[in-house]
Amino acid sequence: AQSVTQLGSHVSVSEGALVLLRCNYSSSVPPYLFWYVQYPNQGLQLLLKYTTGATLVKGINGFEAEFKKSETSFHLTKPSAHMSDAAEYFCAVGGSGNTGKLIFGQGTTLQVKP
Amino acid sequence: DGGITQSPKYLFRKEGQNVTLSCEQNLNHDAMYWYRQDPGQGLRLIYYSQIVNDFQKGDIAEGYSVSREKKESFPLTVTSAQKNPTAFYLCASSIPANYGYTFGSGTRLTVV
């Protein structure tokens, strides 16, 4: 079975500050990990994904995430927050042999203060 | 441009009424999914389909039905048996499996 836990339903940072959104997963098979962003009343957009290979993954809009197997984590970071980063962020896990379904976390709302 | 189109964007349902949400994709994706989104609950899987004429229940299928007669289309019907249908509904597709979804822009369903 697979599951995802996002620590913190709301995160607030100042513009220009580091963004850190936490995601821990549980998986009985090698995981595929994803981060998505959702703006109000819109669908989800893929930020980045980890399937195999390099554990530090770079995505769009300056975001990156590092897969740490020993910590079962896939935290999302961005060095300097912009006002346009304010949105809801979802971590998701999938894995080979699981029929292709993704399991999503509860989401983290990022607020960026001027 | 390829993508997924959900319609309508807003939908109002009266008590006891069935309504159908449309999802069409031109990405040539084999798999399609329906999720329900409620505040603070993330995305919950309603139904998914990996091939034409076949689909499986997700975690919250009760009160919903789907069909997959064409690769491009995966409509969701919210039946009168769904007692709390007010939510944001998202359709997604993928190929190959486990390499990330492409999402539609969603349908917001409200019971009036």
Short mmCIF file of C-alpha atoms in Angstrom, two decimals, chain B:
data_model
loop_
_atom_site.label_atom_id
_atom_site.label_comp_id
_atom_site.label_asym_id
_atom_site.label_seq_id
_atom_site.Cartn_x
_atom_site.Cartn_y
_atom_site.Cartn_z
CA ASP B 1 -2.67 21.91 -28.73
CA GLY B 2 -3.25 18.65 -26.89
CA GLY B 3 -4.99 18.64 -23.57
CA ILE B 4 -7.98 17.67 -21.49
CA THR B 5 -11.25 19.54 -21.66
CA GLN B 6 -13.78 19.38 -18.87
CA SER B 7 -17.25 20.83 -19.24
CA PRO B 8 -19.14 22.58 -17.93
CA LYS B 9 -16.95 24.66 -15.64
CA TYR B 10 -19.86 25.26 -13.25
CA LEU B 11 -22.86 22.96 -12.79
CA PHE B 12 -25.88 23.18 -10.55
CA ARG B 13 -27.88 20.14 -9.56
CA LYS B 14 -31.28 19.94 -8.01
CA GLU B 15 -32.08 17.37 -5.35
CA GLY B 16 -32.80 13.95 -6.87
CA GLN B 17 -31.34 14.83 -10.25
CA ASN B 18 -28.62 12.99 -12.17
CA VAL B 19 -25.99 15.11 -13.86
CA THR B 20 -23.14 14.20 -16.21
CA LEU B 21 -19.72 15.81 -16.26
CA SER B 22 -17.81 15.68 -19.52
CA CYS B 23 -14.10 14.87 -19.89
CA GLU B 24 -12.44 14.72 -23.32
CA GLN B 25 -8.73 14.34 -24.11
CA ASN B 26 -6.77 14.48 -27.36
CA LEU B 27 -3.47 13.34 -25.89
CA ASN B 28 -3.90 9.72 -27.00
CA HIS B 29 -3.62 8.67 -23.36
CA ASP B 30 -4.79 5.19 -22.44
CA ALA B 31 -5.65 5.86 -18.80
CA MET B 32 -8.20 8.33 -17.46
CA TYR B 33 -9.22 9.20 -13.92
CA TRP B 34 -11.88 11.08 -11.99
CA TYR B 35 -11.08 12.74 -8.67
CA ARG B 36 -13.21 14.63 -6.21
CA GLN B 37 -11.69 17.53 -4.31
CA ASP B 38 -13.09 18.91 -1.07
CA PRO B 39 -11.39 21.57 1.08
CA GLY B 40 -8.75 20.05 3.33
CA GLN B 41 -9.23 16.52 1.98
CA GLY B 42 -6.92 16.47 -1.00
CA LEU B 43 -7.95 14.47 -4.06
CA ARG B 44 -9.99 11.31 -3.70
CA LEU B 45 -10.25 8.82 -6.55
CA ILE B 46 -13.76 8.08 -7.80
CA TYR B 47 -13.20 5.88 -10.88
CA TYR B 48 -10.41 5.12 -13.29
CA SER B 49 -10.06 3.45 -16.64
CA GLN B 50 -6.93 2.01 -18.20
CA ILE B 51 -8.46 0.88 -21.47
CA VAL B 52 -11.58 1.40 -23.55
CA ASN B 53 -14.66 -0.46 -22.28
CA ASP B 54 -13.08 -1.15 -18.91
CA PHE B 55 -13.05 0.83 -15.66
CA GLN B 56 -12.56 0.26 -11.95
CA LYS B 57 -13.94 1.78 -8.81
CA GLY B 58 -11.76 4.06 -6.77
CA ASP B 59 -12.03 4.88 -3.10
CA ILE B 60 -15.34 6.78 -3.21
CA ALA B 61 -17.34 5.31 -6.13
CA GLU B 62 -20.71 5.10 -4.39
CA GLY B 63 -23.27 7.36 -6.04
CA TYR B 64 -21.21 7.79 -9.22
CA SER B 65 -21.07 5.99 -12.56
CA VAL B 66 -18.79 6.21 -15.61
CA SER B 67 -18.42 4.86 -19.12
CA ARG B 68 -15.45 4.51 -21.45
CA GLU B 69 -16.79 3.85 -24.93
CA LYS B 70 -14.07 5.87 -26.65
CA LYS B 71 -10.42 6.38 -25.79
CA GLU B 72 -10.91 10.14 -25.82
CA SER B 73 -13.91 10.35 -23.53
CA PHE B 74 -14.59 9.43 -19.89
CA PRO B 75 -17.86 11.03 -18.67
CA LEU B 76 -18.84 10.93 -15.01
CA THR B 77 -22.47 10.77 -13.91
CA VAL B 78 -23.33 11.96 -10.43
CA THR B 79 -26.48 10.12 -9.50
CA SER B 80 -29.20 10.98 -7.01
CA ALA B 81 -27.69 8.33 -4.73
CA GLN B 82 -24.73 10.62 -4.07
CA LYS B 83 -26.02 12.50 -1.03
CA ASN B 84 -23.30 15.11 -0.83
CA PRO B 85 -22.21 15.89 -4.38
CA THR B 86 -21.14 19.51 -3.90
CA ALA B 87 -17.42 19.50 -4.73
CA PHE B 88 -14.79 20.27 -7.34
CA TYR B 89 -14.34 17.42 -9.80
CA LEU B 90 -11.10 16.84 -11.66
CA CYS B 91 -10.45 14.60 -14.63
CA ALA B 92 -6.95 13.44 -15.51
CA SER B 93 -5.22 11.21 -18.05
CA SER B 94 -1.84 9.55 -18.31
CA ILE B 95 0.46 7.51 -20.53
CA PRO B 96 2.43 5.55 -19.61
CA ALA B 97 1.15 4.79 -16.16
CA ASN B 98 3.16 6.25 -13.26
CA TYR B 99 4.69 9.08 -15.24
CA GLY B 100 2.39 11.82 -14.09
CA TYR B 101 -1.06 12.98 -14.93
CA THR B 102 -2.38 15.74 -17.14
CA PHE B 103 -5.36 17.39 -15.50
CA GLY B 104 -8.38 19.17 -16.86
CA SER B 105 -9.44 22.52 -15.44
CA GLY B 106 -12.21 21.04 -13.33
CA THR B 107 -15.98 21.25 -12.88
CA ARG B 108 -17.49 22.80 -9.78
CA LEU B 109 -20.76 21.07 -8.92
CA THR B 110 -23.21 22.66 -6.52
CA VAL B 111 -26.48 21.30 -5.22
CA VAL B 112 -29.26 23.88 -5.17
#
